[in-house]
Each structure stands twice: as C-alpha cells, then as structure tokens.
Tab-separated table of C-alpha atoms in Angstrom:
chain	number	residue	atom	x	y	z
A	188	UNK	CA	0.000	0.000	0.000
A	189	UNK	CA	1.292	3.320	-0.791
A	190	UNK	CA	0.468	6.643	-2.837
A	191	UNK	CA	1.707	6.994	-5.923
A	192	UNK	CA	3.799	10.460	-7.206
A	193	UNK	CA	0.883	11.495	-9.146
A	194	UNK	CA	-1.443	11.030	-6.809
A	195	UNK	CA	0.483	12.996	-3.966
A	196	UNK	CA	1.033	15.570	-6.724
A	197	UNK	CA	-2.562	16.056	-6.900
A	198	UNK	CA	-3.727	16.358	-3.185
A	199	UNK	CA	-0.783	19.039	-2.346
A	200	UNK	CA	-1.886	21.233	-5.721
A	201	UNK	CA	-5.337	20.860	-4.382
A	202	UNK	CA	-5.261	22.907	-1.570
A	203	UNK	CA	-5.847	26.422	-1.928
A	204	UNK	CA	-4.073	28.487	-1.437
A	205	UNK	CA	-0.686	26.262	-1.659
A	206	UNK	CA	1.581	26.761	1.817
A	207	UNK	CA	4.962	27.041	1.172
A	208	UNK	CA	6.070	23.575	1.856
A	209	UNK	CA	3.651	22.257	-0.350
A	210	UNK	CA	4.591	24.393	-3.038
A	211	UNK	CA	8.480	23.173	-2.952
A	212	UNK	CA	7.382	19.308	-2.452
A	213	UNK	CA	4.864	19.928	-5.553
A	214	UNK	CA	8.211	21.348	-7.920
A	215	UNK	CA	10.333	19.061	-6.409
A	216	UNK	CA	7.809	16.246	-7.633
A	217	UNK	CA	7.042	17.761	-10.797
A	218	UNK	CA	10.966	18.405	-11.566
A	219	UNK	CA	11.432	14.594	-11.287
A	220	UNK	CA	8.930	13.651	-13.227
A	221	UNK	CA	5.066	13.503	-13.309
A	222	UNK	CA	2.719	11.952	-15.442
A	223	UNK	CA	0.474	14.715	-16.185
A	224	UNK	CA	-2.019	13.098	-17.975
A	225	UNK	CA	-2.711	10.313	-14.999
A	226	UNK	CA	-2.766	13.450	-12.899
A	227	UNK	CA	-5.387	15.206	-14.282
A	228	UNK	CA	-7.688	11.796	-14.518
A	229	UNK	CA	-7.181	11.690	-10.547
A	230	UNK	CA	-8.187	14.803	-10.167
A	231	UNK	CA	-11.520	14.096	-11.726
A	232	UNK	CA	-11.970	11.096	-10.554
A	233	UNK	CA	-11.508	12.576	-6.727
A	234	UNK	CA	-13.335	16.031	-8.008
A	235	UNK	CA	-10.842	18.209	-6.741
A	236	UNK	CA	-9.872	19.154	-10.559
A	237	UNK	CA	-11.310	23.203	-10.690
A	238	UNK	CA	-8.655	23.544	-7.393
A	239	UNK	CA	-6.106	21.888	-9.122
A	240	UNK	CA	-6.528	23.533	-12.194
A	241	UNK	CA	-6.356	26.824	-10.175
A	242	UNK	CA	-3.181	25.566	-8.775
A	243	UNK	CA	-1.529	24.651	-11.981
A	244	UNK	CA	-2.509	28.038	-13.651
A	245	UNK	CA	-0.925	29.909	-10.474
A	246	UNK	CA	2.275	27.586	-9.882
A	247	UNK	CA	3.061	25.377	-13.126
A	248	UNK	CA	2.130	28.322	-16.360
A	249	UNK	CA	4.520	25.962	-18.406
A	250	UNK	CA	1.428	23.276	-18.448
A	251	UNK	CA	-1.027	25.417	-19.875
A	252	UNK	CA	0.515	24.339	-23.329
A	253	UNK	CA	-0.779	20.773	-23.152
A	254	UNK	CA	-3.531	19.933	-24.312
A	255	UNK	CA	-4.750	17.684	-21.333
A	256	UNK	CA	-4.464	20.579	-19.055
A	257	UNK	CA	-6.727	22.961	-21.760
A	258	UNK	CA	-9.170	20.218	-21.232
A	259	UNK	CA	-9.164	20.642	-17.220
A	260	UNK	CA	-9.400	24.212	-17.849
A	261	UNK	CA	-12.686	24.286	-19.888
A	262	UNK	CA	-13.763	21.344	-17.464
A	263	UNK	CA	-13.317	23.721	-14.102
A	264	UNK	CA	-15.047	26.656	-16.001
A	265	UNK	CA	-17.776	24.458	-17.055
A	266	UNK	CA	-17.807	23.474	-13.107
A	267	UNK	CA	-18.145	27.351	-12.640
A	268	UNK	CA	-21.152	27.983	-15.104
A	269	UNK	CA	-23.306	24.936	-13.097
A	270	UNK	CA	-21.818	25.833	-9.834
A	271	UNK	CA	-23.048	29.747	-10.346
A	272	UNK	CA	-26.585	27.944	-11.298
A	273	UNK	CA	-27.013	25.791	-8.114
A	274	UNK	CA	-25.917	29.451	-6.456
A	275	UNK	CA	-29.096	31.230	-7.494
A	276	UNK	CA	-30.960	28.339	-7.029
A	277	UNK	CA	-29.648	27.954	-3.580
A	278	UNK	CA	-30.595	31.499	-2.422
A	279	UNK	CA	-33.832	31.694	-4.074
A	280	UNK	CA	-35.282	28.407	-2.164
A	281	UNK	CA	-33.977	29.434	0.901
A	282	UNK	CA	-35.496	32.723	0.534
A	283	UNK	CA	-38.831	30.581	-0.490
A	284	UNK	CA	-38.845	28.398	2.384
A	285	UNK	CA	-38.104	31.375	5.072
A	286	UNK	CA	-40.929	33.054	3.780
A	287	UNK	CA	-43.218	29.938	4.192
A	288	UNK	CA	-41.800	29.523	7.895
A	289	UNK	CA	-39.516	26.830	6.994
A	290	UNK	CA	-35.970	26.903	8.720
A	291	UNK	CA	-33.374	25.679	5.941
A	292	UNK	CA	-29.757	25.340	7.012
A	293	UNK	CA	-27.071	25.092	3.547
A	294	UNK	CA	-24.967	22.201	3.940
A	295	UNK	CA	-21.709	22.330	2.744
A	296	UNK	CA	-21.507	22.564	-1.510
A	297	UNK	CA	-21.347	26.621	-2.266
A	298	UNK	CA	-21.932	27.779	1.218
A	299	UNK	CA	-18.813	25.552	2.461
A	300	UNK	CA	-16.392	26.534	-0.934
A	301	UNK	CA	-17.309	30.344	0.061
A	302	UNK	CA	-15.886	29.710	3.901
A	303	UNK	CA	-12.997	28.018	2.756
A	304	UNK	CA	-12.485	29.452	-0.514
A	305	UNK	CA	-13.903	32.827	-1.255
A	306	UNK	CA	-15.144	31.289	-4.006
A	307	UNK	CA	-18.456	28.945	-4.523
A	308	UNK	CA	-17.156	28.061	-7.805
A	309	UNK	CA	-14.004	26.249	-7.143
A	310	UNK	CA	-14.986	23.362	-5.140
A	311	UNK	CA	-16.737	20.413	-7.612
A	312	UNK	CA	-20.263	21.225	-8.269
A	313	UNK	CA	-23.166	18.447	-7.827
A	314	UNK	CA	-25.947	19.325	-5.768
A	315	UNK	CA	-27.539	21.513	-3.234
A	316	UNK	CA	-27.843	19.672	0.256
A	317	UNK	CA	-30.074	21.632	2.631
A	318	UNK	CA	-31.292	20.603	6.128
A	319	UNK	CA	-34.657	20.981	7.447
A	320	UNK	CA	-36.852	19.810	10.616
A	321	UNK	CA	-38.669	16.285	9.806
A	322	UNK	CA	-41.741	18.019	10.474
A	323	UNK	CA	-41.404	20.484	7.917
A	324	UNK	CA	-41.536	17.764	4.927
A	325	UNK	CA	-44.752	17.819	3.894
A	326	UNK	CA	-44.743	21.481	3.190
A	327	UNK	CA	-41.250	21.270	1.468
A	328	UNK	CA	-41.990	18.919	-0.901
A	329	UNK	CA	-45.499	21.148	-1.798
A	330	UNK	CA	-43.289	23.983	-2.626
A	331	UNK	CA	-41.187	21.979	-4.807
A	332	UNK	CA	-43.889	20.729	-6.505
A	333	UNK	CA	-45.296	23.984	-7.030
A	334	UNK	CA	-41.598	25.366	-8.617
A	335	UNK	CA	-41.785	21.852	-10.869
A	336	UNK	CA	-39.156	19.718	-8.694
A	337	UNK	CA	-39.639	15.862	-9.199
A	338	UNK	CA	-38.688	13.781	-6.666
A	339	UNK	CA	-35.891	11.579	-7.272
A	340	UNK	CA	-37.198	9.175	-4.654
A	341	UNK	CA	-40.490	8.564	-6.305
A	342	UNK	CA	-40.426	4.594	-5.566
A	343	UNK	CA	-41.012	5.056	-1.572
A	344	UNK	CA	-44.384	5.226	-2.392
A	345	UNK	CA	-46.421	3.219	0.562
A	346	UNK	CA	-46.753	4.315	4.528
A	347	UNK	CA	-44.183	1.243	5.246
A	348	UNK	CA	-41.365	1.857	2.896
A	349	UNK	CA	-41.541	5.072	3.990
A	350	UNK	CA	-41.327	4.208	7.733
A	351	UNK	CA	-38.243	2.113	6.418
A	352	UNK	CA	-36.195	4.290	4.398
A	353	UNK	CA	-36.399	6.940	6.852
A	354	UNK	CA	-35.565	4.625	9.673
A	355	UNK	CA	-31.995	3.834	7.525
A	356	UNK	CA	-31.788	6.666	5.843
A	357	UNK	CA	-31.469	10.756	6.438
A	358	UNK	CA	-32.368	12.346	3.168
A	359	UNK	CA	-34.745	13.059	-0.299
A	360	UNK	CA	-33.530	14.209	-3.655
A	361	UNK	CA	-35.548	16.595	-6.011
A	362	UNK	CA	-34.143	17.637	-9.635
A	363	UNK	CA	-35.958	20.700	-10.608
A	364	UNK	CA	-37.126	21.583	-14.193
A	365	UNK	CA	-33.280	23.211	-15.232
A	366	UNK	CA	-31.299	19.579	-13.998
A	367	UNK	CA	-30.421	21.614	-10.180
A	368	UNK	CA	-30.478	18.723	-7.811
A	369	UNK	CA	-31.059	19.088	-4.499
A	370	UNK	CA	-31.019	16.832	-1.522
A	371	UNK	CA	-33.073	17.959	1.963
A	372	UNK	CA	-32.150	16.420	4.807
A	373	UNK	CA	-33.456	16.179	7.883
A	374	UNK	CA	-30.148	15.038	9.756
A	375	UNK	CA	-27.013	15.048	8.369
A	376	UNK	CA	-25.204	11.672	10.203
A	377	UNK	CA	-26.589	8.077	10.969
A	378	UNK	CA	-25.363	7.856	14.236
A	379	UNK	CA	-26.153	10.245	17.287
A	380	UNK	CA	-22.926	11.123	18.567
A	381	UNK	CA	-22.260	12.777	14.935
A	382	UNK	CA	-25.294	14.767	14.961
A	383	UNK	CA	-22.804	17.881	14.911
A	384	UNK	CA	-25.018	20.090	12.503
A	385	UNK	CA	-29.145	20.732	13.186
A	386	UNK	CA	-31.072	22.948	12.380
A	387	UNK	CA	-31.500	24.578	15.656
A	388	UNK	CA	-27.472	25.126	16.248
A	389	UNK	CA	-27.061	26.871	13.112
A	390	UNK	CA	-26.140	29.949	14.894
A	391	UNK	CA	-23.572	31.386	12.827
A	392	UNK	CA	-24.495	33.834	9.937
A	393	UNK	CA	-22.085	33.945	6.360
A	394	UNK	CA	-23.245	36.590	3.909
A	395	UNK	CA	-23.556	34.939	0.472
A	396	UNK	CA	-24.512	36.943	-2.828
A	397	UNK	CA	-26.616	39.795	-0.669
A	398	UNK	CA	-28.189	37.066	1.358
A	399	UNK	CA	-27.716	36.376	4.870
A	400	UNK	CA	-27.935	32.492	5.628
A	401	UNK	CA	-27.422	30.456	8.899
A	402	UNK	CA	-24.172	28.347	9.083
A	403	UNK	CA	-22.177	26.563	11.837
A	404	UNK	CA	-19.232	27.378	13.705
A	405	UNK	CA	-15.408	26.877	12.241
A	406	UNK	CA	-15.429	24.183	14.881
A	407	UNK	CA	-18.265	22.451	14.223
A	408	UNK	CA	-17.874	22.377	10.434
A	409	UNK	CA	-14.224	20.688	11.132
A	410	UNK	CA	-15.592	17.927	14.042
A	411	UNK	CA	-18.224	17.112	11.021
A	412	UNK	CA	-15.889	17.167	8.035
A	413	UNK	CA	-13.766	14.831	10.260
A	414	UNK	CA	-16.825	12.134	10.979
A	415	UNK	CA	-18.108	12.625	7.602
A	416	UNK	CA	-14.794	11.918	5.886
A	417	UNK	CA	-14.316	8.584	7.835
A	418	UNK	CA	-17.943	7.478	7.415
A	419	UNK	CA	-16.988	7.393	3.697
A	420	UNK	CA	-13.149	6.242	4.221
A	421	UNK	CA	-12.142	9.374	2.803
A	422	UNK	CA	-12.909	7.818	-0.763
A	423	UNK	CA	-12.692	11.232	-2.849
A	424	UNK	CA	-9.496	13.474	-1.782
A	425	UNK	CA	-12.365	16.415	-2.173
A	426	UNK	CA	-13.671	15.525	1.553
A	427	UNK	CA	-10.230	15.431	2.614
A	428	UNK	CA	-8.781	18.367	0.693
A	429	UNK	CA	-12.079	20.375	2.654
A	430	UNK	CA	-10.825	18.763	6.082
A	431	UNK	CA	-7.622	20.540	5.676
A	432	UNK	CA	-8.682	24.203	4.548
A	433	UNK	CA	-10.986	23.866	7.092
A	434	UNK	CA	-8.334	23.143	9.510
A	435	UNK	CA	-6.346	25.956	8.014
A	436	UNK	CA	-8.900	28.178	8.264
A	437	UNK	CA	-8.483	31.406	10.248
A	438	UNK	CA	-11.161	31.448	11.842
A	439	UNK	CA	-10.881	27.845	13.373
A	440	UNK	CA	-9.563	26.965	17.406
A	441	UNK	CA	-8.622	23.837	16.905
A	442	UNK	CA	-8.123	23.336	20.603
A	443	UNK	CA	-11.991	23.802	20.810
A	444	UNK	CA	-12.848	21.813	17.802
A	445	UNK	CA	-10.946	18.885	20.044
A	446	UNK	CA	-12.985	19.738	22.808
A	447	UNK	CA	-16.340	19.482	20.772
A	448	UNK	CA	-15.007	16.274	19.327
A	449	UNK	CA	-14.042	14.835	22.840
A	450	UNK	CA	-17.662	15.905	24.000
A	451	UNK	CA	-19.115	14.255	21.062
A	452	UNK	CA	-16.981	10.844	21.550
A	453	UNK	CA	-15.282	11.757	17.946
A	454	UNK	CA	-12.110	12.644	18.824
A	455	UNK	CA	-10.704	9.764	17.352
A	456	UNK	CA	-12.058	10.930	13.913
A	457	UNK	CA	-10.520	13.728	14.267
A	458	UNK	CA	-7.272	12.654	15.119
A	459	UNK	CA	-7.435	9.950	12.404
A	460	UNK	CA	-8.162	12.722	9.649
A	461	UNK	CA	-5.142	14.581	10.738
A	462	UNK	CA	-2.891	11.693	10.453
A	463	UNK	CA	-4.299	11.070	7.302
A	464	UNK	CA	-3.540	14.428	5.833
A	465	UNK	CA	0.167	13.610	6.834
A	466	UNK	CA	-0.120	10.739	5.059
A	467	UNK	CA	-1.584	11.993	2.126
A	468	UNK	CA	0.730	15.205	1.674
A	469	UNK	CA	3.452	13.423	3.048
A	470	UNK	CA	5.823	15.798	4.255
A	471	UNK	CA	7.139	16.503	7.183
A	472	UNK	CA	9.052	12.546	7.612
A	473	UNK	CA	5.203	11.606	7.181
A	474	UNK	CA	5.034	8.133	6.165
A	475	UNK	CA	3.037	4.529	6.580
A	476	UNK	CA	6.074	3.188	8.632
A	477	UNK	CA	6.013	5.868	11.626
A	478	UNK	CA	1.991	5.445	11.814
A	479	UNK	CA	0.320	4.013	14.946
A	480	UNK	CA	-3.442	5.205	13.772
A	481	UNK	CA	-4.966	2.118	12.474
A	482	UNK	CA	-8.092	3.826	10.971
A	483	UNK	CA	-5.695	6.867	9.359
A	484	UNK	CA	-3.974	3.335	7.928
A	485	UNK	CA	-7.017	1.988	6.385
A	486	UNK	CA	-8.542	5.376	5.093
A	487	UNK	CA	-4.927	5.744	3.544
A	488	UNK	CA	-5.631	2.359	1.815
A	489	UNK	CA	-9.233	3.840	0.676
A	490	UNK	CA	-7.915	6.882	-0.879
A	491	UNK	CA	-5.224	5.508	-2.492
A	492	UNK	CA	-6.836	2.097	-4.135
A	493	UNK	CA	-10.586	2.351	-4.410
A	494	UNK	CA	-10.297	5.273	-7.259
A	495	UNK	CA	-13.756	7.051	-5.651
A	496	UNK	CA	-15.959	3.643	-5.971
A	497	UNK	CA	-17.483	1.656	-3.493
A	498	UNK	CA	-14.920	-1.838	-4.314
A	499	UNK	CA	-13.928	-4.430	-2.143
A	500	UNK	CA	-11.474	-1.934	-0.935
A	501	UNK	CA	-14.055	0.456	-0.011
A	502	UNK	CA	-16.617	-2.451	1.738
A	503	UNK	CA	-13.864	-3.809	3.463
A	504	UNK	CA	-13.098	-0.610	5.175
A	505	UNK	CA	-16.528	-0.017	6.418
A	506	UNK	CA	-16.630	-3.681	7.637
A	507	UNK	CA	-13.763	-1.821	9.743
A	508	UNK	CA	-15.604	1.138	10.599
A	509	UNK	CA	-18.676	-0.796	11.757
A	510	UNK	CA	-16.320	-2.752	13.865
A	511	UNK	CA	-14.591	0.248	15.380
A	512	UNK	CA	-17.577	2.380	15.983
A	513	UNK	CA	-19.424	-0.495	17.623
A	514	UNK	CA	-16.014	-0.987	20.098
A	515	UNK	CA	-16.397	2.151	21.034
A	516	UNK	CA	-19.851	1.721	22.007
A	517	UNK	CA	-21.554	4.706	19.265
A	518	UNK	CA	-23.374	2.146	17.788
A	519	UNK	CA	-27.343	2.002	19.489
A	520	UNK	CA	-29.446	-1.565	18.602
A	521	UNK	CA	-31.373	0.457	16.374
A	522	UNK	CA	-28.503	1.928	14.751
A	523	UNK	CA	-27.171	-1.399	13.928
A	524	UNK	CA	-29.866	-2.672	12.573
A	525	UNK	CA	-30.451	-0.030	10.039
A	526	UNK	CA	-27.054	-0.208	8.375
A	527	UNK	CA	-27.752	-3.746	7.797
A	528	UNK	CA	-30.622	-3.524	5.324
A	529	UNK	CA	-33.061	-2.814	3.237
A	530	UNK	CA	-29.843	-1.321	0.598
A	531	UNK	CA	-31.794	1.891	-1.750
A	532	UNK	CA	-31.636	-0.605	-4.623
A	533	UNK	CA	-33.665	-2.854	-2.866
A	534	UNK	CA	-36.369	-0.099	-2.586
A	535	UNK	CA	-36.235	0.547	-6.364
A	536	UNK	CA	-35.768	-2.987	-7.249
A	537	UNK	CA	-39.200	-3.630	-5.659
A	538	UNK	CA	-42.590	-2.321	-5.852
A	539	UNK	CA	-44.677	-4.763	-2.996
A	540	UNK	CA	-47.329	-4.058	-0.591
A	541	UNK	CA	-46.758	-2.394	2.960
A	542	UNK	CA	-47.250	-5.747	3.823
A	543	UNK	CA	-44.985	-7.629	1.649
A	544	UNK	CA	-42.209	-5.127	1.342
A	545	UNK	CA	-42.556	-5.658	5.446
A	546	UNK	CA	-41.982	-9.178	5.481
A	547	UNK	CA	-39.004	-8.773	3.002
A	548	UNK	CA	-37.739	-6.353	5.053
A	549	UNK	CA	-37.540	-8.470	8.165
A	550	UNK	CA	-36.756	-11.451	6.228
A	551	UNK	CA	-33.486	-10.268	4.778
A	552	UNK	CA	-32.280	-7.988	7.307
A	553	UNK	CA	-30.986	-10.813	9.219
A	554	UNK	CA	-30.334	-12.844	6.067
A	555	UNK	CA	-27.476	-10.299	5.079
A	556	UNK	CA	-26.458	-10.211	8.780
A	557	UNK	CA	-26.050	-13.934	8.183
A	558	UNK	CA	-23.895	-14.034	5.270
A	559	UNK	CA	-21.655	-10.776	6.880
A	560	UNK	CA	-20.439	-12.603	9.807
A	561	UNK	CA	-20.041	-16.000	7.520
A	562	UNK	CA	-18.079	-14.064	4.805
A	563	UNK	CA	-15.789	-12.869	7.914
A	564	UNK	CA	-15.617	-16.358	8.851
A	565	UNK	CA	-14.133	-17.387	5.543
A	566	UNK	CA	-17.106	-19.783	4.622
C-alpha cells in the first residue's frame, strides 16, 4: 500500500491556497517527473480538478501548453457555469422556504467553498444539500412541486417503505425543471454522537450573494468534516482536501474543535483525519512506517486504491468502521440494525405491498447479517 507520485502531486496542488512547503514538495515532484495526464484523470476522478486547475494556472504556467491541461481548464469553467446555477438556485429556495416559515440550514456545496475558498465556484459542483426539521416535509416537498421539482425518490411510495427508508436513511432528492439537484435532509449523520449540525445550532451567519444564511461554527464544520470523511473512508481526496482548509482556516480553534469532538466521543475521527492528511501530503518525515493510527492506515488504503468507488477496498473498510464504531460503544441496537438492510436498490428494485415489502424487510435484514459474519468467517 502506498500513494503513488501522481497522486500525492494532486492532493498538495489541491489545496488552496498552496503553503509554502507544499509548493516546494509539488516542484520538487514535478521536476522529477510527473505523469500529467494520470494526474489530471485523478483529479476528476476525486473532483478536486477546478482547485487543481487553479493551482496549476498559479504555480506550473509551463502546463497550460498541453492539451490535457486545456481540457481541465474548460472542465473547471464548465464546473463554474453549473456551480453559479445551483448558487441562485440555492438562495432563491432558501429565501422561499423562510418566507413559508420553513428553517433551511445550507450544507456544505457553495456555502462551504465560500468559507474556505472565497469562491463557490471552485470546489466540484453536484448538488444543493439543505437541512430541514422532519416536520417540515410535507410542506417542502409542496413547494417543490409547485416550482416543478420531481422527486428523485419517487419509488417510496407506501406508509411502510416510507417508515423504512427513513428509519436507515437521512435524506430526499428533487431535480428541478433546469437539472439543479437538491437533496433535503433532515439530519445530516446516521449515528447520534455525529449529529454535529441541526437545524437549531445553526447559529452562525455567512453573507452569500446579498443574502444572509445560517451556518455553523469553524469548529463544528471541522468535528463534522472529520466524521463525515471517515464514514466514507475518505474515498474522494475532495472531503479530505475540505478537512484541511478547514483546519487551516483562520477562523478555526482547533483546541476547541478537540474539545467538541471529545464531547461528542469523535475525537478519534478527528485525530485519524489529521494523520491522514500527513499521510496523504506526506511531508514533514510523514510516512506509513512511523503510523500508529490504524483507521488513518485503512482510510490511507481507501484513498489511495478504491479510485472514488465503493470496491472491495471500499466495503472492506466499512466492515472496519462498523467494527470500530461499535467498540467504542456509538453504535445504538437500532442503529445497527439499520445499516444492515433494506440497501436503496432494494427499494427501487421492488414495488410490494406495505405488507410484503414488510416481510421482506424483516426477512433479509438478518439474512445479510447472516452471510456478513459467515463471509468474515471465511465460509
């Protein structure tokens, strides 16, 4: 297991702006040789590439010549055209459901690259995620309707699959009639002790496009990044790169972000997705054979070999993770139960009665259980 030159290359010209260090380890790479072309690829694959390109513009002008790096170019300014779209989208719902007595809380995307960035069109543009109160639903998905959303859930369409998906899962999609898509969510983790960000702690104010809008703390956006990196093994360096502005941001105490993640039972995340940046970046002496952080270890292993997909690499980690977050007792009955089963395909895959889709449900929850532990087992 390691990370190759390219890869490395990518992360350090990823963070913006470059410090120093990184600067000199990303010439001293480049000087000895790096595949561009395999550079750029990673950088899309991991959706860091309208940084990167920013990087290379500022850093490497020598590369603008080739035509791979042209293509990143018009690829990051394309970024820019959809990310300036979800913008005004962004603002104008908001706006929409304050004035219908909904509280909305922006969730990372444009809100998060404008923090870190001064810039909501850097960062890799893909949806809006907004968070509202459960109870405000109903009324959400009216107004949606009304502004010619569709829902991109449409197949949890009986009382029972809905008391099932939302006892696994935290979210709903829309796509609205220009292709914005937008996922509300009504928590933002699927276990307790992460539930960093609500809607009622949203206490901090950032002033986006003429429009003030309710954000989090420095702190608590780093505790989160940190749990919401190693729920997904860190599999795109974009969650990562984030961590790390975040942690270089000005306006962060890190000594109270420890606190909050001590408080929370997460401080081992957060440790972990420091160690992993040293990893990842790898200066500093950083390296696999000085590292005591098992889960750092296996996120490193993530990053570097699943390319961004969910592959034996990926599933084996979160065999890990259930593991780990279960020894350390964040892991309630019901909480382990609903990261078992039903899977989203399953709901799409099937279109039964409450009734049936109830006996399914409770027929192959502890089916899959079955074969998890007997795969472990080696049978």
């Amino acid at each position: 297991m390691d990370i190759s030159r390219e890869q490395r290359f990518v992360y350090i010209c990823s963070i913006y702006p470059m410090p120093k260090r990184y600067l000199r380890e990303a010439v001293r790479l480049y000087g000895e040789g790096i595949d561009l072309d395999w550079a750029v690829r990673i950088s899309y694959v991991h959706q860091v590439y309208g940084l990167f390109a920013q990087n290379l513009k500022e850093h490497f002008p020598k590369t603008q010549d080739m035509d791979t790096v042209k293509t990143l170019l018009l690829a990051a300014n394309q970024n820019r055209f959809e990310a300036m779209k979800m913008t005004g989208e962004l603002v104008k719902l908001y706006r929409i459901f304050a004035e219908n007595g909904i509280r909305a809380v922006p969730l990372k995307g444009a809100v998060l690259a404008k923090m870190l960035y001064a810039d909501p069109t850097c960062r890799h543009a893909t949806d809006i995620d907004m968070l509202i109160r459960h109870e405000d639903f109903d009324a959400a998905r009216k107004i949606l309707a009304e502004r010619g959303y569709t829902s991109g859930k449409s197949y949890v369409s009986t009382p029972k699959k809905t008391e099932v998906y939302e006892s696994k899962f935290h979210d709903y999609d829309f796509v609205s009639p220009n292709d914005v898509k937008l996922e509300l969510h009504w928590r933002v983790a699927d276990i307790r002790a992460a539930e960093i960000l609500t809607c009622d702690n949203a206490i901090s104010v950032i002033s986006f496009y003429g429009q003030e809008l309710p954000t989090y703390t420095p702190e608590e956006w780093l505790v989160y990044l940190a749990y919401h990196g190693v729920h997904h093994g860190y599999m795109w360096m974009k969650w990562l790169v984030d961590f790390e502005t975040m942690a270089r941001y000005s306006g962060v105490d890190r000594k109270a972000a420890m606190a909050l993640a001590e408080e929370k039972g997460l401080a081992w995340a957060l440790r972990a997705s420091f160690e992993l940046v040293r990893l990842t970046a790898g200066v500093d002496g950083a390296g696999q054979e000085n590292c005591s952080n098992r889960l750092a270890l296996e996120m490193f292993r993530v990053l570097t070999k699943s390319e961004g997909q969910k592959d034996e690499t990926f599933m084996a980690y979160r065999s890990y993770l259930d593991a780990e977050l279960l020894r350390r007792g964040l892991l309630s009955d019901r909480e382990r139960a609903r990261r078992i089963d039903p899977s989203e395909k399953d709901f799409e895959r099937f279109d039964f009665s409450d009734r049936f889709f109830f006996l399914y449900y409770i027929v192959r929850g502890p089916y899959k259980l079955y074969r998890m532990i007997a795969d472990r087992l080696g049978r």
